[in-house]
XYZ file of C-alpha atoms in Angstrom:
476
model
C -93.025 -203.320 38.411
C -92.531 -206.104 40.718
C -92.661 -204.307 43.868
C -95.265 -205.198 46.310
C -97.039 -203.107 48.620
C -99.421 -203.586 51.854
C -102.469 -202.255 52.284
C -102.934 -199.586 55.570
C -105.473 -202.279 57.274
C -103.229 -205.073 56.685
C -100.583 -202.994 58.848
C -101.201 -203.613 62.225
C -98.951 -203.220 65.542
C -95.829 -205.730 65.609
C -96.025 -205.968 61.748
C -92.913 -206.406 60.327
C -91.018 -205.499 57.046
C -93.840 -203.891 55.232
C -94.413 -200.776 52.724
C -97.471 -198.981 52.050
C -97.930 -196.541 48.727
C -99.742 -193.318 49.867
C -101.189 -190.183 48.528
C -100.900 -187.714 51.357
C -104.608 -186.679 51.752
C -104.121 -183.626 54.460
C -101.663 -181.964 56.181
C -102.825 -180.625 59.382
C -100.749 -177.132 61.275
C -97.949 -178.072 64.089
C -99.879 -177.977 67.834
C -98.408 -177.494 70.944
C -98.697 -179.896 73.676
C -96.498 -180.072 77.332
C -93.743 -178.945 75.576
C -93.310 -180.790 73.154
C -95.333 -180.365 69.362
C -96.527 -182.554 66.706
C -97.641 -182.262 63.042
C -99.967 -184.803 62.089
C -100.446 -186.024 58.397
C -103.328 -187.835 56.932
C -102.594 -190.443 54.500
C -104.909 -192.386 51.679
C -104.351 -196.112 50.325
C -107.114 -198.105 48.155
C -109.525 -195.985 50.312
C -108.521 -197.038 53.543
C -107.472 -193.714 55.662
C -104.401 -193.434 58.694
C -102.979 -190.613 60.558
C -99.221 -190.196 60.921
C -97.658 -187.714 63.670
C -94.452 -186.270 63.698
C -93.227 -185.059 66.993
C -90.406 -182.279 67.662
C -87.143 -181.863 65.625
C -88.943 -184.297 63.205
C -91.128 -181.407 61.845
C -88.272 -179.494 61.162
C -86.381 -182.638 59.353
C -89.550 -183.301 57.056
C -91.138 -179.773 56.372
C -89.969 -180.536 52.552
C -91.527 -184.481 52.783
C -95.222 -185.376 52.863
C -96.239 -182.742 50.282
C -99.979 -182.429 49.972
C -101.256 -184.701 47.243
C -98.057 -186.241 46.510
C -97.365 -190.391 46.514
C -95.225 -191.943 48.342
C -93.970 -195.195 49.558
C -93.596 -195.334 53.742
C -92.108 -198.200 55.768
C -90.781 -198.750 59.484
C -93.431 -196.164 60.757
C -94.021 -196.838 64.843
C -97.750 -198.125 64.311
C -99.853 -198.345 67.326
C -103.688 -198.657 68.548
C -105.534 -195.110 68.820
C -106.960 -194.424 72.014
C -110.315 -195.657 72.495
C -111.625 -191.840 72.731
C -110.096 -190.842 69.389
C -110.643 -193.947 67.369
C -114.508 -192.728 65.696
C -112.419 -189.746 64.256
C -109.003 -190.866 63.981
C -109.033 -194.674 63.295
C -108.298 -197.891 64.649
C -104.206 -196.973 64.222
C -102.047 -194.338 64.008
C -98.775 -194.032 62.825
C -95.475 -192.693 64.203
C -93.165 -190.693 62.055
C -89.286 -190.367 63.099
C -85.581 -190.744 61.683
C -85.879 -194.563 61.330
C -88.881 -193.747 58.927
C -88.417 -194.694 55.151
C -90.094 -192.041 52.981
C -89.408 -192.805 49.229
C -91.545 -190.401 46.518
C -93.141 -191.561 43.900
C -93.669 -189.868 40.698
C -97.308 -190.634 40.138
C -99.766 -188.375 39.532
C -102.915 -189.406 42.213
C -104.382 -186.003 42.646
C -107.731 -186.981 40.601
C -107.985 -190.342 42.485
C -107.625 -187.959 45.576
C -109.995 -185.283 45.167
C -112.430 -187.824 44.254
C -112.934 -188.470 47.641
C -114.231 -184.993 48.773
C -117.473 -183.602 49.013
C -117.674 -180.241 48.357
C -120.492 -177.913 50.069
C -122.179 -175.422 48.053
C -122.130 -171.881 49.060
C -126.178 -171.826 49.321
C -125.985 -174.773 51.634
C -124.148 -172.851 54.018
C -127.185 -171.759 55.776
C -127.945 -175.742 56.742
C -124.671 -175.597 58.912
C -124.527 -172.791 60.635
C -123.022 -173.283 64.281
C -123.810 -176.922 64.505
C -119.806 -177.829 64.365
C -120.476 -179.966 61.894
C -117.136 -180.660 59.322
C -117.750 -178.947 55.549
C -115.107 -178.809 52.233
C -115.409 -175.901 50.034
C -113.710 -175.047 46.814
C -113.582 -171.276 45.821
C -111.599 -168.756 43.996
C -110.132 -166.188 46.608
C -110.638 -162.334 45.455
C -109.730 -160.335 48.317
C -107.734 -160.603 51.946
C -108.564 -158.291 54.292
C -106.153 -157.405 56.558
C -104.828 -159.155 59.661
C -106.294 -158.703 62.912
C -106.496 -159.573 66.683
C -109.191 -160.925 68.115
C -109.422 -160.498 72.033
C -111.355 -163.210 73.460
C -113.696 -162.933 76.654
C -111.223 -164.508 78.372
C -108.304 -162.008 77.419
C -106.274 -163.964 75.422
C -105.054 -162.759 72.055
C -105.659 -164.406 68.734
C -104.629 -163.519 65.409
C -107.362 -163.801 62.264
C -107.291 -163.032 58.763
C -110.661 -163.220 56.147
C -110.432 -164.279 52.993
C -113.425 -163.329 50.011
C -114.359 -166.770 48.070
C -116.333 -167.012 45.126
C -117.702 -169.822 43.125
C -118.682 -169.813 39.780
C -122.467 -168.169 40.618
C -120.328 -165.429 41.661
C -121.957 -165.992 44.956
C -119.132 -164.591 47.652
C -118.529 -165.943 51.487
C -116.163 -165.039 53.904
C -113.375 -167.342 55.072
C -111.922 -166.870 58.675
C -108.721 -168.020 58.973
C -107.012 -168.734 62.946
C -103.531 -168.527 64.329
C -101.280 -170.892 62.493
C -103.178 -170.271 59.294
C -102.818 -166.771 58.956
C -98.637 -167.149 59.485
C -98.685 -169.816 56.817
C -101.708 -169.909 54.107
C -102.039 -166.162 54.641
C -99.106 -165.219 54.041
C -98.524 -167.014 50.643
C -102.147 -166.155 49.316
C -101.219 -162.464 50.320
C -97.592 -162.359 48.168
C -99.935 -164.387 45.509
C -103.539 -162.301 45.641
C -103.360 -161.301 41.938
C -102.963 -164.946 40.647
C -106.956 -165.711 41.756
C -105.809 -168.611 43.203
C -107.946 -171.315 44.041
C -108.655 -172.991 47.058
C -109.807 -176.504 48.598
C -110.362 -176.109 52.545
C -111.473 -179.442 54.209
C -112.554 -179.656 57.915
C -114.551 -176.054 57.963
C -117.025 -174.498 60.010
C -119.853 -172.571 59.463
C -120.647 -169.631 61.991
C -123.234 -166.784 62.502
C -120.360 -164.586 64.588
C -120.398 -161.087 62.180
C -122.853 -162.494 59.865
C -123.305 -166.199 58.004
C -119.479 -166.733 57.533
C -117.079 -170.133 57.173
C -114.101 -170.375 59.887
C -111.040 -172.560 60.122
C -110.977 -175.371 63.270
C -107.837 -176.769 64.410
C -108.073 -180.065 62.098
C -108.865 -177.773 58.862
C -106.527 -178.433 55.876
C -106.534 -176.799 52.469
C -105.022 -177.139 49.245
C -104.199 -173.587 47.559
C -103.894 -174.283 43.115
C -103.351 -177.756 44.017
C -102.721 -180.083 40.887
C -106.203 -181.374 40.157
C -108.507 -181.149 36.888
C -110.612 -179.669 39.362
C -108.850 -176.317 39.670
C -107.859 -176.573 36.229
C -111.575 -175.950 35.250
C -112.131 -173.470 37.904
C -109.305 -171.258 36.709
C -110.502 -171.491 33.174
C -113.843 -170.360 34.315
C -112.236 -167.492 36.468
C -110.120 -166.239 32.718
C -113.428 -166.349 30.703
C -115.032 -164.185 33.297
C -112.128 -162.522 34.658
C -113.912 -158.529 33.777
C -117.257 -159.783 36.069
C -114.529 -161.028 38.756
C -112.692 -157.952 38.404
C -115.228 -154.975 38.634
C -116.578 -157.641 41.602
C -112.846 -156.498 43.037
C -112.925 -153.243 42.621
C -116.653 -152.514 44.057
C -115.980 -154.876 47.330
C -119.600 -155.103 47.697
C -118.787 -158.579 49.724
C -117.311 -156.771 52.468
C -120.577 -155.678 53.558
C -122.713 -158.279 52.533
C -123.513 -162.089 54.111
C -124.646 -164.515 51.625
C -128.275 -164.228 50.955
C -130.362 -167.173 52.246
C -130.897 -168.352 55.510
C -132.314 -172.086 56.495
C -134.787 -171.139 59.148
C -137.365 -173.578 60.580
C -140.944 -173.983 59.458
C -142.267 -176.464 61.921
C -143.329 -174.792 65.020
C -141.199 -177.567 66.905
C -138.059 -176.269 65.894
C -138.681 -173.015 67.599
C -137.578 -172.763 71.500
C -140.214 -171.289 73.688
C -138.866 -168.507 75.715
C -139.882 -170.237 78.815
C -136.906 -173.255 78.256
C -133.920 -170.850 77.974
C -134.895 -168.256 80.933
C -132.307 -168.470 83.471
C -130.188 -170.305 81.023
C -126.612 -171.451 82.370
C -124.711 -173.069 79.121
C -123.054 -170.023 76.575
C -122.668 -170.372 72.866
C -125.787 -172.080 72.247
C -127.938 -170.531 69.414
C -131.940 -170.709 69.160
C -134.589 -169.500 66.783
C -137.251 -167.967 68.493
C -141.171 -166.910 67.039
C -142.191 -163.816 68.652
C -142.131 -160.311 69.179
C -139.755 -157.405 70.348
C -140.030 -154.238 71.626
C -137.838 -151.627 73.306
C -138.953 -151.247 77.406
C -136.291 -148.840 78.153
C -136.211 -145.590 76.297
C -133.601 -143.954 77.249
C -130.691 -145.680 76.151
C -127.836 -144.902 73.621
C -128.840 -146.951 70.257
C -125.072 -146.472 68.752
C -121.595 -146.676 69.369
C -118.577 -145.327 67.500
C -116.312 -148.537 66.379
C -113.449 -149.853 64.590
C -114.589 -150.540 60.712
C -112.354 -153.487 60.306
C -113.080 -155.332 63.990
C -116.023 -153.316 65.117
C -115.024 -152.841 68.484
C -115.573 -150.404 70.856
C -113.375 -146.941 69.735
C -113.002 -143.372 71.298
C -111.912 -141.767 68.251
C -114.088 -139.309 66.416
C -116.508 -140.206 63.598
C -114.558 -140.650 60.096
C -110.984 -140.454 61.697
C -108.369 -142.568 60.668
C -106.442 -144.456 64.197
C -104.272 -147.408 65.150
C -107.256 -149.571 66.817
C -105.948 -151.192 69.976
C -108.316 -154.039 69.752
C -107.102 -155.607 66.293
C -103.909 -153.825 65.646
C -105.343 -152.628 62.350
C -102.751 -149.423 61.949
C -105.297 -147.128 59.628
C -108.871 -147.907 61.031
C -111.654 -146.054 60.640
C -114.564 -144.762 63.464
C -117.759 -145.468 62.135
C -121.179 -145.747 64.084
C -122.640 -148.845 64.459
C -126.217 -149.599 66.026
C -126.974 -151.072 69.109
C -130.687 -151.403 70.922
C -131.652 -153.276 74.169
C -134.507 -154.872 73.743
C -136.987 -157.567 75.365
C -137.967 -160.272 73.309
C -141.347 -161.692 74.246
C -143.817 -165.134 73.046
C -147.073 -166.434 74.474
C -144.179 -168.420 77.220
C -142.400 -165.687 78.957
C -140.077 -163.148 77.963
C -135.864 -162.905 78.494
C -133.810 -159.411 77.266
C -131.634 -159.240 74.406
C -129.205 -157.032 72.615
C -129.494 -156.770 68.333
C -126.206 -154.985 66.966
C -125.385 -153.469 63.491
C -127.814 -154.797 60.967
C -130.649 -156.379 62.862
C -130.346 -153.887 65.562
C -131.216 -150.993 62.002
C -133.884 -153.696 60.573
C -135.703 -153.606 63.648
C -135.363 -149.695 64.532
C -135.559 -148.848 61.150
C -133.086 -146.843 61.065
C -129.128 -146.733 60.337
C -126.595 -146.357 62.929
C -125.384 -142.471 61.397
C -129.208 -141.486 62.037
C -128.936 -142.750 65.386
C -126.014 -141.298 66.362
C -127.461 -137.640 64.935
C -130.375 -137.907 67.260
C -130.352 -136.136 70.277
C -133.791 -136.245 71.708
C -135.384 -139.487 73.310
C -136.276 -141.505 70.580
C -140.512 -142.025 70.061
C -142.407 -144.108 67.865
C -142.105 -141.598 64.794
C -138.435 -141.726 64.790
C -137.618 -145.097 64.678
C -139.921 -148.347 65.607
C -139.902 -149.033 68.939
C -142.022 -151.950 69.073
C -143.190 -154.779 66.381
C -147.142 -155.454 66.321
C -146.765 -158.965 64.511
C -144.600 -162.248 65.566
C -141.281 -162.408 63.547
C -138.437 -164.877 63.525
C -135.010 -164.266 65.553
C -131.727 -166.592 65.744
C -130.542 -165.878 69.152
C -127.092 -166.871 70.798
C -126.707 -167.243 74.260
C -123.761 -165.465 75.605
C -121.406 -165.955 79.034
C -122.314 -162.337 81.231
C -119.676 -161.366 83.985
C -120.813 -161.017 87.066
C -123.628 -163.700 86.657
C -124.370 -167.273 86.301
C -127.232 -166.623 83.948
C -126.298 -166.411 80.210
C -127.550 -162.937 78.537
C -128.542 -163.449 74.943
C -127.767 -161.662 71.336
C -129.882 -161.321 68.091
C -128.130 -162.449 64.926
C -130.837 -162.401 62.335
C -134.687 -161.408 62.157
C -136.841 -162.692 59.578
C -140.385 -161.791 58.756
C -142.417 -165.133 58.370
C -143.787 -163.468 55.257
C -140.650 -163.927 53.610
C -140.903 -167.598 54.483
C -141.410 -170.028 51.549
C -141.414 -173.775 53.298
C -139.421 -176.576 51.780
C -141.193 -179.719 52.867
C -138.348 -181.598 52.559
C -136.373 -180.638 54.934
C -138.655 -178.434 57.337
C -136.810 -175.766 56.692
C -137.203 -172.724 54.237
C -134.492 -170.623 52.236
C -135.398 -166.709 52.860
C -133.523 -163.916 51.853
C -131.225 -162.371 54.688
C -132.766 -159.478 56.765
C -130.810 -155.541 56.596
C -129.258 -154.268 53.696
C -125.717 -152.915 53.798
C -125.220 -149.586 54.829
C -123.570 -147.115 53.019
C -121.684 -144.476 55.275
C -121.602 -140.608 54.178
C -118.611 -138.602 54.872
C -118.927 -137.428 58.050
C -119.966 -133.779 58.321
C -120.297 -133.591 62.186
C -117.907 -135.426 64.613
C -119.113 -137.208 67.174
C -117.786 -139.632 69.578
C -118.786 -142.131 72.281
C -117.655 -144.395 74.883
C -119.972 -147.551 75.111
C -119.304 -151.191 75.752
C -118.641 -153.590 72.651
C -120.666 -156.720 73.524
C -119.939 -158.592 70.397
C -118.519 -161.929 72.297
C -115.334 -162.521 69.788
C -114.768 -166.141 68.768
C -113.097 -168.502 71.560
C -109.700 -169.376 70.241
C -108.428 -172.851 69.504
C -106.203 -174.451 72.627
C -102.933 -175.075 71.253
C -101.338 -178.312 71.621
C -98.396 -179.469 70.299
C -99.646 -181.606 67.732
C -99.782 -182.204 64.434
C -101.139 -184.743 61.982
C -101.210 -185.802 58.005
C -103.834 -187.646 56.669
C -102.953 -190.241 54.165
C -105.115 -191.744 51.041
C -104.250 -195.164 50.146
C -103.619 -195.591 46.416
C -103.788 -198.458 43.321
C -100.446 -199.972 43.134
């Protein structure tokens, strides 16, 4: 054909009479901002990259345009500089999509060209990420859904969350988060569509330690669910062939209690914070690992608390009943026990306290939370360990307390340095995650207690009312 097109760099502000062919490289959810939202596309040309935003009634008017890896050919777009502040993520310009926007689709099939551009993260790299913000794409078959729930922040605002079970083809298994606008929209279809094993691309991801070594959306994610690429074409083929591992895989759940296995911790004494540095911390949500020892100072304390099974907050109900949990809405939740131990955490520096719940709290008691919550004398050293004689490793986040300017401080992981096999590459060695999942027995007592939850749920993304596309620039 004789048509010809511009490049996105050649398009600048005050360019007239131009047309660009795109392959629409993400599709971001619709923000809210003073009243007014926006949806913000991504688009891809020859490599070059610019963001498009639609504002108000325009969503509406082009919910069935823009399709995720589709081609098209745009013109009379508002174009316009970036601010300064968002050019290093955004670009140099951004484009404005409204009624006077010419949006012509292309039949071409780009989707290869497309997902030749992403860089996928494998599930035992996972480890390397956690809570450093830092952007990841995975690609994983999704198994399971568990159900919706509400989150409660610190700050008592209500978010909704779903999790989704991915797999690769090691049949290794992580947990996806998904927030807010993705559980009313990808949720909802992978839910009506769970027994198709579909597959799915998720660009812009997190990883997090909150409830073990897990991924979570952020409010730029994007994801392509059985999008048309050779890609997922092999993936599902591999899923058929081994569809009977996949499905007894189902059927056990064994994922719902697990966290995949490795962790990336330090070998270099430099990467470990000395107690000393973060004692009368100020700044929350900042994680450390720490070389020393811990030990319980107070004795008498309660080292359990009955919770919610599918949120694990705080619950008054009686062991093994079956209740509408205020916390995350979840209609049929169960009351299970769940360990808890204050402890202080010492090195040759200084000391601070700290708080270990569910697994690390029953590595380092060595116990499980239904043998704690059937003791009813003061605990001593030959019911549960009390106190560890040699220096072990602990990821520690530091957490906002009421009442106090001083952060308080949770244990996430212990590892024993003997488990520690150093990778002189990168300083860092892959060891096996500490605390096995427990396995609950019917209850045959009921028991019940009112304790403070201190898991510190997951701040919730501020909605603005924004939203944007990104576009991939294509060969004519």
């Amino acid at each position: 054909m004789g048509d010809k097109f511009q490049l996105i760099h050649d398009v600048s502000p005050g360019t007239t009479g131009w047309t660009v062919k795109v392959v629409v490289a993400e599709k971001f959810s619709p923000k809210v901002r003073s009243k007014k939202s926006n949806k913000i596309s991504e688009f891809n040309s020859y490599g070059f990259r610019v963001q498009a935003t639609l504002y108000g009634q325009n969503i509406t008017a082009f919910q069935d345009e823009l399709l995720l890896g589709k081609t098209y050919l745009i013109s009379n777009a508002l174009v316009k500089e970036t601010n300064a502040e968002y050019k290093a993520k955004s670009g140099e310009i951004q484009w404005t999509i409204s009624g006077r926007t010419r949006i012509r689709r292309v039949e071409e099939n780009n989707s290869n060209l497309l997902i030749s551009t992403y860089s996928f993260t494998d599930f035992e790299d996972l480890p390397k990420y956690m809570d450093s913000n830092l952007d990841i794409s995975v690609i994983g078959m999704i198994i399971d859904i568990k159900p919706r729930r509400i989150i409660q922040t610190r700050f008592g605002k209500e978010c909704q969350v779903q999790d989704l079970v991915l797999v690769n083809k090691r049949f290794d298994t992580v947990l996806l988060t998904m927030w807010e606008t993705f559980v009313d929209n990808e949720c909802k279809y992978i839910c009506q569509n769970l027994r198709k094993k579909l597959i799915l691309i998720g660009k812009h991801l997190k990883v997090t330690s909150f409830n073990g070594l897990s991924i979570s959306t952020k409010a730029d994610s994007s994801f392509f669910i059985d999008g048309e690429f050779e890609l997922v074409e092999e993936f599902k083929s591999w899923g058929h062939t081994n569809s009977e591992i996949i499905d007894n895989m189902i059927s056990e759940k064994h994922y719902l209690t697990s966290t995949p296995s490795k962790l990336s911790v330090p070998t270099a004494e430099k990467d470990f914070t000395e107690i000393k540095n973060i004692q009368g911390l100020k700044t929350a949500k900042q994680f450390f690992w720490i070389k020393g020892k811990a030990s319980v100072k107070v004795l008498n304390q309660t080292y359990w608390y009955m919770s919610c099974n599918n949120c694990n907050k705080i619950s008054s109900e009686n062991y093994g009943d079956i209740y509408p949990c205020v916390f995350c809405k979840c209609t049929d939740a169960k009351a299970i026990p769940r360990a808890k131990v204050y402890m202080q955490l010492t090195d040759p520096t200084g000391y601070i306290n700290a708080t270990a719940i569910g697994n690390p709290a029953e590595y380092f008691l060595q116990s499980n939370a239904e043998i704690l919550m059937n003791q009813t004398l003061i605990p001593t050293a030959a019911s549960m360990r009390l106190s560890m004689d040699e220096d072990e490793i602990f990821y520690v986040k530091a957490i906002t307390q009421e009442l106090s300017t001083d952060c308080k401080f949770e244990i996430l992981f212990i590892v024993n340095p003997s488990q520690i096999a150093g990778d002189k590459n990168t300083g860092k060695a892959p060891v096996e995650h500490i605390g096995e999942p427990i396995k609950f027995l019917e209850p045959t007592t009921k028991r019940s207690l009112f304790h403070s939850d201190t898991d510190d749920a997951q701040s919730s993304k501020k909605k603005r009312d924004k939203s944007t596309i990104e576009i991939t620039k294509k060969n004519q």
